[in-house]
Amino acid sequence: MNKKFHIKKGDTVIVIAGDSKGQQGKVLEVVIKSDKAIVEGVNLVSKHTKPNATHPQGGIVKKEAPIHISNLMLVDPSSGKPTRIGRKLNKNNKLVRYSKKSGEEIK
């Protein structure tokens, strides 16, 4: 079964619950299997790494951890405020997402 989420890769979202509440960022990846998303600069964790090609020194690296999709809300492109998402058919009979706050279609 194909799950449908209210956010996609590339969307700008705001965290509405949890330790990172109020932070805003761009969705880098959506993990469908666990209903989570990785958001740029949000939910940072310290990861201890051995020396390798990317980090020759090794040490502690800050990295984004997945955050549950229910704790994220899409930011309305026109107003910059959090909004709920709806789906409707556009003129070309294609299902598109739209902002419930402004009624504007989301690309």
PDB file of C-alpha atoms in Angstrom:
ATOM      1  CA  MET A   1       0.000   0.000   0.000  1.00  0.00           C
ATOM      2  CA  ASN A   2       1.302   3.454  -0.934  1.00  0.00           C
ATOM      3  CA  LYS A   3       1.185   5.919   1.984  1.00  0.00           C
ATOM      4  CA  LYS A   4       0.291   9.575   1.352  1.00  0.00           C
ATOM      5  CA  PHE A   5       1.922  12.189   3.559  1.00  0.00           C
ATOM      6  CA  HIS A   6       1.211  15.904   3.874  1.00  0.00           C
ATOM      7  CA  ILE A   7       4.888  16.726   3.304  1.00  0.00           C
ATOM      8  CA  LYS A   8       7.343  15.902   0.544  1.00  0.00           C
ATOM      9  CA  LYS A   9      11.069  16.219   0.008  1.00  0.00           C
ATOM     10  CA  GLY A  10      11.983  19.878  -0.551  1.00  0.00           C
ATOM     11  CA  ASP A  11       9.074  21.335   1.468  1.00  0.00           C
ATOM     12  CA  THR A  12       9.710  23.950   4.150  1.00  0.00           C
ATOM     13  CA  VAL A  13       8.285  22.735   7.461  1.00  0.00           C
ATOM     14  CA  ILE A  14       8.057  23.871  11.074  1.00  0.00           C
ATOM     15  CA  VAL A  15       8.304  21.564  14.104  1.00  0.00           C
ATOM     16  CA  ILE A  16       5.130  21.772  16.220  1.00  0.00           C
ATOM     17  CA  ALA A  17       6.077  19.335  19.016  1.00  0.00           C
ATOM     18  CA  GLY A  18       9.121  17.879  20.742  1.00  0.00           C
ATOM     19  CA  ASP A  19      12.564  19.181  21.704  1.00  0.00           C
ATOM     20  CA  SER A  20      12.995  21.092  18.421  1.00  0.00           C
ATOM     21  CA  LYS A  21       9.588  22.844  18.676  1.00  0.00           C
ATOM     22  CA  GLY A  22       9.441  26.113  16.716  1.00  0.00           C
ATOM     23  CA  GLN A  23      12.417  25.334  14.481  1.00  0.00           C
ATOM     24  CA  GLN A  24      12.020  25.605  10.731  1.00  0.00           C
ATOM     25  CA  GLY A  25      13.860  23.837   7.915  1.00  0.00           C
ATOM     26  CA  LYS A  26      13.757  22.125   4.552  1.00  0.00           C
ATOM     27  CA  VAL A  27      12.832  18.432   4.275  1.00  0.00           C
ATOM     28  CA  LEU A  28      15.891  16.514   3.063  1.00  0.00           C
ATOM     29  CA  GLU A  29      14.355  13.045   3.060  1.00  0.00           C
ATOM     30  CA  VAL A  30      11.070  11.298   3.905  1.00  0.00           C
ATOM     31  CA  VAL A  31      11.406   7.814   5.426  1.00  0.00           C
ATOM     32  CA  ILE A  32       8.104   6.169   4.467  1.00  0.00           C
ATOM     33  CA  LYS A  33       8.750   2.923   6.349  1.00  0.00           C
ATOM     34  CA  SER A  34       8.938   4.606   9.768  1.00  0.00           C
ATOM     35  CA  ASP A  35       6.672   7.661   9.067  1.00  0.00           C
ATOM     36  CA  LYS A  36       9.586  10.035   9.716  1.00  0.00           C
ATOM     37  CA  ALA A  37      11.381  12.844   7.907  1.00  0.00           C
ATOM     38  CA  ILE A  38      14.874  14.318   8.093  1.00  0.00           C
ATOM     39  CA  VAL A  39      14.751  18.131   8.282  1.00  0.00           C
ATOM     40  CA  GLU A  40      17.753  20.380   7.624  1.00  0.00           C
ATOM     41  CA  GLY A  41      19.173  21.838  10.876  1.00  0.00           C
ATOM     42  CA  VAL A  42      16.454  20.322  13.089  1.00  0.00           C
ATOM     43  CA  ASN A  43      16.698  17.544  15.719  1.00  0.00           C
ATOM     44  CA  LEU A  44      20.505  17.542  15.726  1.00  0.00           C
ATOM     45  CA  VAL A  45      22.267  14.673  17.511  1.00  0.00           C
ATOM     46  CA  SER A  46      25.955  14.183  18.320  1.00  0.00           C
ATOM     47  CA  LYS A  47      27.379  11.154  16.541  1.00  0.00           C
ATOM     48  CA  HIS A  48      30.785   9.774  17.483  1.00  0.00           C
ATOM     49  CA  THR A  49      32.707   8.787  14.358  1.00  0.00           C
ATOM     50  CA  LYS A  50      35.960   6.981  13.662  1.00  0.00           C
ATOM     51  CA  PRO A  51      38.446   8.653  11.314  1.00  0.00           C
ATOM     52  CA  ASN A  52      37.472   8.067   7.667  1.00  0.00           C
ATOM     53  CA  ALA A  53      37.786   9.738   4.246  1.00  0.00           C
ATOM     54  CA  THR A  54      35.123  12.410   4.912  1.00  0.00           C
ATOM     55  CA  HIS A  55      36.256  13.090   8.511  1.00  0.00           C
ATOM     56  CA  PRO A  56      40.010  12.326   8.663  1.00  0.00           C
ATOM     57  CA  GLN A  57      40.199  13.522  12.277  1.00  0.00           C
ATOM     58  CA  GLY A  58      37.117  11.599  13.446  1.00  0.00           C
ATOM     59  CA  GLY A  59      35.447  12.807  16.655  1.00  0.00           C
ATOM     60  CA  ILE A  60      31.950  14.091  17.371  1.00  0.00           C
ATOM     61  CA  VAL A  61      29.805  15.124  14.383  1.00  0.00           C
ATOM     62  CA  LYS A  62      26.430  16.923  14.608  1.00  0.00           C
ATOM     63  CA  LYS A  63      23.873  15.185  12.390  1.00  0.00           C
ATOM     64  CA  GLU A  64      20.126  15.518  11.721  1.00  0.00           C
ATOM     65  CA  ALA A  65      18.042  12.680  13.168  1.00  0.00           C
ATOM     66  CA  PRO A  66      14.635  11.653  11.763  1.00  0.00           C
ATOM     67  CA  ILE A  67      11.582  13.329  13.306  1.00  0.00           C
ATOM     68  CA  HIS A  68       8.035  11.924  13.184  1.00  0.00           C
ATOM     69  CA  ILE A  69       5.828  13.399  10.462  1.00  0.00           C
ATOM     70  CA  SER A  70       3.015  14.114  12.945  1.00  0.00           C
ATOM     71  CA  ASN A  71       5.328  16.651  14.630  1.00  0.00           C
ATOM     72  CA  LEU A  72       5.831  18.613  11.392  1.00  0.00           C
ATOM     73  CA  MET A  73       3.595  21.187   9.728  1.00  0.00           C
ATOM     74  CA  LEU A  74       4.062  22.660   6.279  1.00  0.00           C
ATOM     75  CA  VAL A  75       4.838  26.381   6.053  1.00  0.00           C
ATOM     76  CA  ASP A  76       2.495  28.335   3.740  1.00  0.00           C
ATOM     77  CA  PRO A  77       4.623  29.686   0.852  1.00  0.00           C
ATOM     78  CA  SER A  78       2.710  32.987   0.674  1.00  0.00           C
ATOM     79  CA  SER A  79       2.372  33.948   4.371  1.00  0.00           C
ATOM     80  CA  GLY A  80       5.269  32.021   5.922  1.00  0.00           C
ATOM     81  CA  LYS A  81       2.984  30.630   8.648  1.00  0.00           C
ATOM     82  CA  PRO A  82       2.157  26.961   9.383  1.00  0.00           C
ATOM     83  CA  THR A  83      -0.829  25.592   7.482  1.00  0.00           C
ATOM     84  CA  ARG A  84      -2.830  22.423   7.095  1.00  0.00           C
ATOM     85  CA  ILE A  85      -2.873  20.652   3.747  1.00  0.00           C
ATOM     86  CA  GLY A  86      -5.761  19.566   1.550  1.00  0.00           C
ATOM     87  CA  ARG A  87      -5.925  17.754  -1.765  1.00  0.00           C
ATOM     88  CA  LYS A  88      -8.093  18.699  -4.717  1.00  0.00           C
ATOM     89  CA  LEU A  89      -8.285  18.251  -8.470  1.00  0.00           C
ATOM     90  CA  ASN A  90      -6.913  21.143 -10.522  1.00  0.00           C
ATOM     91  CA  LYS A  91      -7.973  22.275 -14.024  1.00  0.00           C
ATOM     92  CA  ASN A  92      -5.999  19.440 -15.661  1.00  0.00           C
ATOM     93  CA  ASN A  93      -7.788  16.820 -13.507  1.00  0.00           C
ATOM     94  CA  LYS A  94      -4.596  16.239 -11.532  1.00  0.00           C
ATOM     95  CA  LEU A  95      -4.595  15.812  -7.733  1.00  0.00           C
ATOM     96  CA  VAL A  96      -2.635  18.655  -6.129  1.00  0.00           C
ATOM     97  CA  ARG A  97      -1.904  19.776  -2.557  1.00  0.00           C
ATOM     98  CA  TYR A  98      -3.225  23.157  -1.432  1.00  0.00           C
ATOM     99  CA  SER A  99      -2.868  25.328   1.641  1.00  0.00           C
ATOM    100  CA  LYS A 100      -5.990  25.394   3.813  1.00  0.00           C
ATOM    101  CA  LYS A 101      -4.968  28.821   5.153  1.00  0.00           C
ATOM    102  CA  SER A 102      -4.597  30.689   1.851  1.00  0.00           C
ATOM    103  CA  GLY A 103      -6.266  28.252  -0.579  1.00  0.00           C
ATOM    104  CA  GLU A 104      -3.133  28.482  -2.721  1.00  0.00           C
ATOM    105  CA  GLU A 105      -1.785  25.485  -4.626  1.00  0.00           C
ATOM    106  CA  ILE A 106       1.507  24.064  -3.329  1.00  0.00           C
ATOM    107  CA  LYS A 107       4.117  23.239  -5.934  1.00  0.00           C
TER     108      LYS A 107
END
